[in-house]
Amino acid sequence: MHLKARLLYFLGGLYWRTFKPLAWGVRLMMIQDNQVLLVWHTYRPGWFFPGGGLKRGESFEAAARREASEEVGATLGEVRFWGLYSHLHAGKSDHVVLFVCEDFQLNGRTDFEIADHRFFPLTDLPAEVTGGMKMRIQEYLQGDHQPAIG
């Protein structure tokens, strides 16, 4: 299954770069008890914040709630806008809205995209976390963050 998922991810990337070079997505920094919930996808290595792309006609918050439900079986309470981040690479223009949620419930269900999901202490993240995510978590720990565009 993982090989098939990786192949689909690769082919999807070719499609997106060719036909939809501008993409909008959401991510969620889900935090409880000084721990952050991260996911490991079936199609690429590394730990990430849950999230994904917007569907046609969907608001950013609605997409965040849907992705949290699909990826980690979460029902979200209040979500706060954290920032808007752009990734310009390989002929593609990705824009991701990041939310923070400290009020959520997990039901134990995940979808086919998620190989694993775990809570990690905010001050002891796994090595496979990107620098950008580490920066967002540091901002959270500092406690004085203002919504940002970067």
mmCIF file of N, CA, C and O in Angstrom, residues 61-129:
data_model
loop_
_atom_site.group_PDB
_atom_site.id
_atom_site.type_symbol
_atom_site.label_atom_id
_atom_site.label_comp_id
_atom_site.label_asym_id
_atom_site.label_seq_id
_atom_site.Cartn_x
_atom_site.Cartn_y
_atom_site.Cartn_z
ATOM 1 N N GLU A 61 -11.158 27.612 7.550
ATOM 2 C CA GLU A 61 -11.510 26.948 8.809
ATOM 3 C C GLU A 61 -12.258 25.641 8.558
ATOM 4 O O GLU A 61 -11.992 24.628 9.219
ATOM 5 N N ALA A 62 -13.178 25.634 7.613
ATOM 6 C CA ALA A 62 -13.904 24.397 7.295
ATOM 7 C C ALA A 62 -12.938 23.319 6.803
ATOM 8 O O ALA A 62 -13.068 22.145 7.168
ATOM 9 N N ALA A 63 -11.949 23.711 5.993
ATOM 10 C CA ALA A 63 -10.950 22.749 5.513
ATOM 11 C C ALA A 63 -10.132 22.200 6.676
ATOM 12 O O ALA A 63 -9.842 21.004 6.734
ATOM 13 N N ALA A 64 -9.750 23.053 7.615
ATOM 14 C CA ALA A 64 -8.980 22.609 8.777
ATOM 15 C C ALA A 64 -9.789 21.607 9.599
ATOM 16 O O ALA A 64 -9.269 20.562 10.019
ATOM 17 N N ARG A 65 -11.052 21.888 9.818
ATOM 18 C CA ARG A 65 -11.908 20.970 10.585
ATOM 19 C C ARG A 65 -12.078 19.638 9.847
ATOM 20 O O ARG A 65 -12.022 18.572 10.452
ATOM 21 N N ARG A 66 -12.275 19.698 8.545
ATOM 22 C CA ARG A 66 -12.439 18.470 7.757
ATOM 23 C C ARG A 66 -11.162 17.640 7.782
ATOM 24 O O ARG A 66 -11.192 16.424 8.013
ATOM 25 N N GLU A 67 -10.019 18.281 7.539
ATOM 26 C CA GLU A 67 -8.747 17.559 7.518
ATOM 27 C C GLU A 67 -8.445 16.940 8.887
ATOM 28 O O GLU A 67 -7.957 15.813 8.958
ATOM 29 N N ALA A 68 -8.725 17.649 9.962
ATOM 30 C CA ALA A 68 -8.501 17.091 11.304
ATOM 31 C C ALA A 68 -9.368 15.859 11.528
ATOM 32 O O ALA A 68 -8.914 14.859 12.082
ATOM 33 N N SER A 69 -10.593 15.920 11.071
ATOM 34 C CA SER A 69 -11.500 14.776 11.207
ATOM 35 C C SER A 69 -11.032 13.603 10.371
ATOM 36 O O SER A 69 -10.980 12.465 10.852
ATOM 37 N N GLU A 70 -10.655 13.868 9.113
ATOM 38 C CA GLU A 70 -10.228 12.797 8.216
ATOM 39 C C GLU A 70 -8.898 12.175 8.643
ATOM 40 O O GLU A 70 -8.762 10.954 8.667
ATOM 41 N N GLU A 71 -7.919 13.011 8.946
ATOM 42 C CA GLU A 71 -6.572 12.497 9.187
ATOM 43 C C GLU A 71 -6.383 11.869 10.560
ATOM 44 O O GLU A 71 -5.685 10.870 10.679
ATOM 45 N N VAL A 72 -6.960 12.471 11.608
ATOM 46 C CA VAL A 72 -6.719 11.947 12.963
ATOM 47 C C VAL A 72 -8.006 11.715 13.757
ATOM 48 O O VAL A 72 -7.941 11.467 14.955
ATOM 49 N N GLY A 73 -9.153 11.798 13.089
ATOM 50 C CA GLY A 73 -10.405 11.555 13.785
ATOM 51 C C GLY A 73 -10.687 12.577 14.865
ATOM 52 O O GLY A 73 -11.215 12.240 15.922
ATOM 53 N N ALA A 74 -10.360 13.843 14.614
ATOM 54 C CA ALA A 74 -10.511 14.881 15.635
ATOM 55 C C ALA A 74 -11.761 15.717 15.401
ATOM 56 O O ALA A 74 -12.086 16.069 14.268
ATOM 57 N N THR A 75 -12.423 16.027 16.494
ATOM 58 C CA THR A 75 -13.470 17.036 16.516
ATOM 59 C C THR A 75 -12.864 18.239 17.213
ATOM 60 O O THR A 75 -12.375 18.134 18.339
ATOM 61 N N LEU A 76 -12.871 19.382 16.534
ATOM 62 C CA LEU A 76 -12.198 20.573 17.030
ATOM 63 C C LEU A 76 -13.159 21.517 17.720
ATOM 64 O O LEU A 76 -14.286 21.708 17.264
ATOM 65 N N GLY A 77 -12.669 22.132 18.803
ATOM 66 C CA GLY A 77 -13.357 23.253 19.417
ATOM 67 C C GLY A 77 -12.897 24.522 18.716
ATOM 68 O O GLY A 77 -12.826 24.578 17.498
ATOM 69 N N GLU A 78 -12.477 25.512 19.499
ATOM 70 C CA GLU A 78 -12.014 26.779 18.945
ATOM 71 C C GLU A 78 -10.686 26.597 18.211
ATOM 72 O O GLU A 78 -9.788 25.906 18.694
ATOM 73 N N VAL A 79 -10.585 27.207 17.044
ATOM 74 C CA VAL A 79 -9.327 27.262 16.303
ATOM 75 C C VAL A 79 -8.950 28.727 16.145
ATOM 76 O O VAL A 79 -9.816 29.582 15.990
ATOM 77 N N ARG A 80 -7.635 29.002 16.215
ATOM 78 C CA ARG A 80 -7.129 30.362 16.058
ATOM 79 C C ARG A 80 -6.216 30.431 14.842
ATOM 80 O O ARG A 80 -5.375 29.555 14.654
ATOM 81 N N PHE A 81 -6.367 31.501 14.067
ATOM 82 C CA PHE A 81 -5.472 31.750 12.942
ATOM 83 C C PHE A 81 -4.082 32.027 13.494
ATOM 84 O O PHE A 81 -3.913 32.838 14.397
ATOM 85 N N TRP A 82 -3.066 31.340 12.957
ATOM 86 C CA TRP A 82 -1.690 31.523 13.403
ATOM 87 C C TRP A 82 -0.864 32.266 12.361
ATOM 88 O O TRP A 82 -0.062 33.119 12.683
ATOM 89 N N GLY A 83 -1.054 31.908 11.095
ATOM 90 C CA GLY A 83 -0.288 32.579 10.063
ATOM 91 C C GLY A 83 -0.575 32.034 8.686
ATOM 92 O O GLY A 83 -1.232 31.003 8.519
ATOM 93 N N LEU A 84 -0.078 32.745 7.704
ATOM 94 C CA LEU A 84 -0.170 32.351 6.299
ATOM 95 C C LEU A 84 1.257 32.228 5.788
ATOM 96 O O LEU A 84 2.041 33.177 5.894
ATOM 97 N N TYR A 85 1.596 31.056 5.252
ATOM 98 C CA TYR A 85 2.964 30.779 4.842
ATOM 99 C C TYR A 85 2.975 30.331 3.383
ATOM 100 O O TYR A 85 2.138 29.522 2.969
ATOM 101 N N SER A 86 3.927 30.851 2.629
ATOM 102 C CA SER A 86 4.050 30.525 1.209
ATOM 103 C C SER A 86 5.285 29.673 0.984
ATOM 104 O O SER A 86 6.334 29.914 1.575
ATOM 105 N N HIS A 87 5.129 28.681 0.122
ATOM 106 C CA HIS A 87 6.229 27.806 -0.284
ATOM 107 C C HIS A 87 6.299 27.873 -1.803
ATOM 108 O O HIS A 87 5.403 27.384 -2.483
ATOM 109 N N LEU A 88 7.354 28.480 -2.302
ATOM 110 C CA LEU A 88 7.510 28.664 -3.742
ATOM 111 C C LEU A 88 8.652 27.780 -4.196
ATOM 112 O O LEU A 88 9.816 28.062 -3.920
ATOM 113 N N HIS A 89 8.317 26.671 -4.857
ATOM 114 C CA HIS A 89 9.342 25.711 -5.259
ATOM 115 C C HIS A 89 8.860 24.882 -6.438
ATOM 116 O O HIS A 89 7.670 24.702 -6.636
ATOM 117 N N ALA A 90 9.790 24.408 -7.220
ATOM 118 C CA ALA A 90 9.540 23.471 -8.322
ATOM 119 C C ALA A 90 8.401 23.921 -9.229
ATOM 120 O O ALA A 90 7.581 23.120 -9.649
ATOM 121 N N GLY A 91 8.318 25.223 -9.504
ATOM 122 C CA GLY A 91 7.284 25.720 -10.394
ATOM 123 C C GLY A 91 5.901 25.759 -9.772
ATOM 124 O O GLY A 91 4.912 25.962 -10.456
ATOM 125 N N LYS A 92 5.820 25.583 -8.484
ATOM 126 C CA LYS A 92 4.532 25.544 -7.796
ATOM 127 C C LYS A 92 4.499 26.638 -6.745
ATOM 128 O O LYS A 92 5.518 26.989 -6.166
ATOM 129 N N SER A 93 3.326 27.162 -6.500
ATOM 130 C CA SER A 93 3.137 28.207 -5.503
ATOM 131 C C SER A 93 2.116 27.697 -4.478
ATOM 132 O O SER A 93 0.922 27.719 -4.718
ATOM 133 N N ASP A 94 2.641 27.211 -3.342
ATOM 134 C CA ASP A 94 1.780 26.694 -2.266
ATOM 135 C C ASP A 94 1.604 27.759 -1.201
ATOM 136 O O ASP A 94 2.574 28.381 -0.770
ATOM 137 N N HIS A 95 0.367 27.919 -0.750
ATOM 138 C CA HIS A 95 0.066 28.858 0.329
ATOM 139 C C HIS A 95 -0.724 28.084 1.381
ATOM 140 O O HIS A 95 -1.750 27.477 1.072
ATOM 141 N N VAL A 96 -0.208 28.113 2.610
ATOM 142 C CA VAL A 96 -0.789 27.310 3.688
ATOM 143 C C VAL A 96 -1.202 28.225 4.827
ATOM 144 O O VAL A 96 -0.403 29.029 5.317
ATOM 145 N N VAL A 97 -2.445 28.085 5.256
ATOM 146 C CA VAL A 97 -2.949 28.789 6.426
ATOM 147 C C VAL A 97 -2.785 27.852 7.614
ATOM 148 O O VAL A 97 -3.254 26.710 7.582
ATOM 149 N N LEU A 98 -2.099 28.333 8.638
ATOM 150 C CA LEU A 98 -1.867 27.540 9.840
ATOM 151 C C LEU A 98 -2.792 28.013 10.949
ATOM 152 O O LEU A 98 -2.892 29.210 11.216
ATOM 153 N N PHE A 99 -3.464 27.056 11.579
ATOM 154 C CA PHE A 99 -4.314 27.307 12.728
ATOM 155 C C PHE A 99 -3.721 26.614 13.947
ATOM 156 O O PHE A 99 -2.989 25.632 13.822
ATOM 157 N N VAL A 100 -4.087 27.104 15.133
ATOM 158 C CA VAL A 100 -3.750 26.449 16.388
ATOM 159 C C VAL A 100 -5.051 26.023 17.039
ATOM 160 O O VAL A 100 -6.031 26.773 17.051
ATOM 161 N N CYS A 101 -5.057 24.799 17.559
ATOM 162 C CA CYS A 101 -6.221 24.293 18.276
ATOM 163 C C CYS A 101 -5.729 23.599 19.551
ATOM 164 O O CYS A 101 -4.892 22.699 19.486
ATOM 165 N N GLU A 102 -6.265 24.034 20.677
ATOM 166 C CA GLU A 102 -5.925 23.438 21.971
ATOM 167 C C GLU A 102 -7.128 22.721 22.583
ATOM 168 O O GLU A 102 -7.037 22.200 23.691
ATOM 169 N N ASP A 103 -8.233 22.721 21.852
ATOM 170 C CA ASP A 103 -9.476 22.139 22.334
ATOM 171 C C ASP A 103 -9.992 21.155 21.283
ATOM 172 O O ASP A 103 -10.616 21.562 20.304
ATOM 173 N N PHE A 104 -9.686 19.877 21.475
ATOM 174 C CA PHE A 104 -10.129 18.873 20.505
ATOM 175 C C PHE A 104 -10.268 17.527 21.187
ATOM 176 O O PHE A 104 -9.692 17.274 22.243
ATOM 177 N N GLN A 105 -11.036 16.671 20.533
ATOM 178 C CA GLN A 105 -11.244 15.293 20.978
ATOM 179 C C GLN A 105 -10.861 14.368 19.831
ATOM 180 O O GLN A 105 -11.178 14.646 18.680
ATOM 181 N N LEU A 106 -10.190 13.261 20.152
ATOM 182 C CA LEU A 106 -9.823 12.263 19.145
ATOM 183 C C LEU A 106 -10.713 11.045 19.294
ATOM 184 O O LEU A 106 -10.990 10.617 20.417
ATOM 185 N N ASN A 107 -11.133 10.485 18.160
ATOM 186 C CA ASN A 107 -11.974 9.280 18.218
ATOM 187 C C ASN A 107 -11.220 8.015 17.806
ATOM 188 O O ASN A 107 -11.804 6.949 17.736
ATOM 189 N N GLY A 108 -9.928 8.151 17.472
ATOM 190 C CA GLY A 108 -9.119 6.979 17.145
ATOM 191 C C GLY A 108 -9.125 6.565 15.693
ATOM 192 O O GLY A 108 -8.425 5.636 15.317
ATOM 193 N N ARG A 109 -9.889 7.249 14.842
ATOM 194 C CA ARG A 109 -9.935 6.892 13.417
ATOM 195 C C ARG A 109 -8.962 7.738 12.631
ATOM 196 O O ARG A 109 -8.814 8.933 12.872
ATOM 197 N N THR A 110 -8.305 7.112 11.665
ATOM 198 C CA THR A 110 -7.460 7.840 10.714
ATOM 199 C C THR A 110 -7.825 7.364 9.313
ATOM 200 O O THR A 110 -8.517 6.354 9.160
ATOM 201 N N ASP A 111 -7.357 8.100 8.308
ATOM 202 C CA ASP A 111 -7.643 7.653 6.948
ATOM 203 C C ASP A 111 -6.413 6.994 6.331
ATOM 204 O O ASP A 111 -5.362 6.888 6.959
ATOM 205 N N PHE A 112 -6.537 6.579 5.083
ATOM 206 C CA PHE A 112 -5.493 5.808 4.400
ATOM 207 C C PHE A 112 -4.199 6.590 4.228
ATOM 208 O O PHE A 112 -3.150 5.999 4.026
ATOM 209 N N GLU A 113 -4.245 7.920 4.290
ATOM 210 C CA GLU A 113 -3.050 8.743 4.102
ATOM 211 C C GLU A 113 -2.118 8.711 5.310
ATOM 212 O O GLU A 113 -0.957 9.074 5.193
ATOM 213 N N ILE A 114 -2.625 8.308 6.460
ATOM 214 C CA ILE A 114 -1.878 8.427 7.712
ATOM 215 C C ILE A 114 -1.350 7.068 8.152
ATOM 216 O O ILE A 114 -2.119 6.160 8.448
ATOM 217 N N ALA A 115 -0.013 6.955 8.186
ATOM 218 C CA ALA A 115 0.617 5.726 8.656
ATOM 219 C C ALA A 115 0.669 5.696 10.179
ATOM 220 O O ALA A 115 0.573 4.630 10.790
ATOM 221 N N ASP A 116 0.807 6.874 10.804
ATOM 222 C CA ASP A 116 0.922 6.959 12.260
ATOM 223 C C ASP A 116 0.592 8.379 12.697
ATOM 224 O O ASP A 116 0.744 9.328 11.920
ATOM 225 N N HIS A 117 0.136 8.522 13.911
ATOM 226 C CA HIS A 117 -0.016 9.839 14.528
ATOM 227 C C HIS A 117 0.305 9.694 16.004
ATOM 228 O O HIS A 117 -0.032 8.689 16.623
ATOM 229 N N ARG A 118 1.017 10.695 16.521
ATOM 230 C CA ARG A 118 1.481 10.634 17.911
ATOM 231 C C ARG A 118 1.571 12.036 18.496
ATOM 232 O O ARG A 118 1.756 13.011 17.782
ATOM 233 N N PHE A 119 1.503 12.069 19.820
ATOM 234 C CA PHE A 119 1.793 13.296 20.545
ATOM 235 C C PHE A 119 3.272 13.310 20.911
ATOM 236 O O PHE A 119 3.824 12.284 21.313
ATOM 237 N N PHE A 120 3.897 14.480 20.770
ATOM 238 C CA PHE A 120 5.285 14.670 21.145
ATOM 239 C C PHE A 120 5.375 15.876 22.076
ATOM 240 O O PHE A 120 4.684 16.881 21.849
ATOM 241 N N PRO A 121 6.243 15.816 23.099
ATOM 242 C CA PRO A 121 6.445 16.994 23.946
ATOM 243 C C PRO A 121 6.916 18.174 23.101
ATOM 244 O O PRO A 121 7.746 18.013 22.198
ATOM 245 N N LEU A 122 6.392 19.352 23.397
ATOM 246 C CA LEU A 122 6.753 20.548 22.633
ATOM 247 C C LEU A 122 8.244 20.842 22.672
ATOM 248 O O LEU A 122 8.781 21.456 21.754
ATOM 249 N N THR A 123 8.917 20.411 23.713
ATOM 250 C CA THR A 123 10.342 20.687 23.856
ATOM 251 C C THR A 123 11.221 19.492 23.490
ATOM 252 O O THR A 123 12.428 19.525 23.691
ATOM 253 N N ASP A 124 10.623 18.433 22.944
ATOM 254 C CA ASP A 124 11.386 17.241 22.564
ATOM 255 C C ASP A 124 10.791 16.643 21.294
ATOM 256 O O ASP A 124 10.203 15.566 21.304
ATOM 257 N N LEU A 125 10.983 17.355 20.197
ATOM 258 C CA LEU A 125 10.405 16.948 18.915
ATOM 259 C C LEU A 125 11.277 15.899 18.240
ATOM 260 O O LEU A 125 12.486 15.881 18.426
ATOM 261 N N PRO A 126 10.677 15.035 17.414
ATOM 262 C CA PRO A 126 11.470 14.044 16.691
ATOM 263 C C PRO A 126 12.361 14.716 15.647
ATOM 264 O O PRO A 126 12.080 15.828 15.184
ATOM 265 N N ALA A 127 13.408 14.023 15.259
ATOM 266 C CA ALA A 127 14.362 14.559 14.278
ATOM 267 C C ALA A 127 13.710 14.807 12.924
ATOM 268 O O ALA A 127 14.166 15.661 12.164
ATOM 269 N N GLU A 128 12.662 14.074 12.586
ATOM 270 C CA GLU A 128 12.046 14.160 11.254
ATOM 271 C C GLU A 128 11.006 15.281 11.143
ATOM 272 O O GLU A 128 10.101 15.221 10.317
ATOM 273 N N VAL A 129 11.131 16.318 11.945
ATOM 274 C CA VAL A 129 10.252 17.492 11.876
ATOM 275 C C VAL A 129 10.992 18.590 11.128
ATOM 276 O O VAL A 129 12.168 18.837 11.389
#
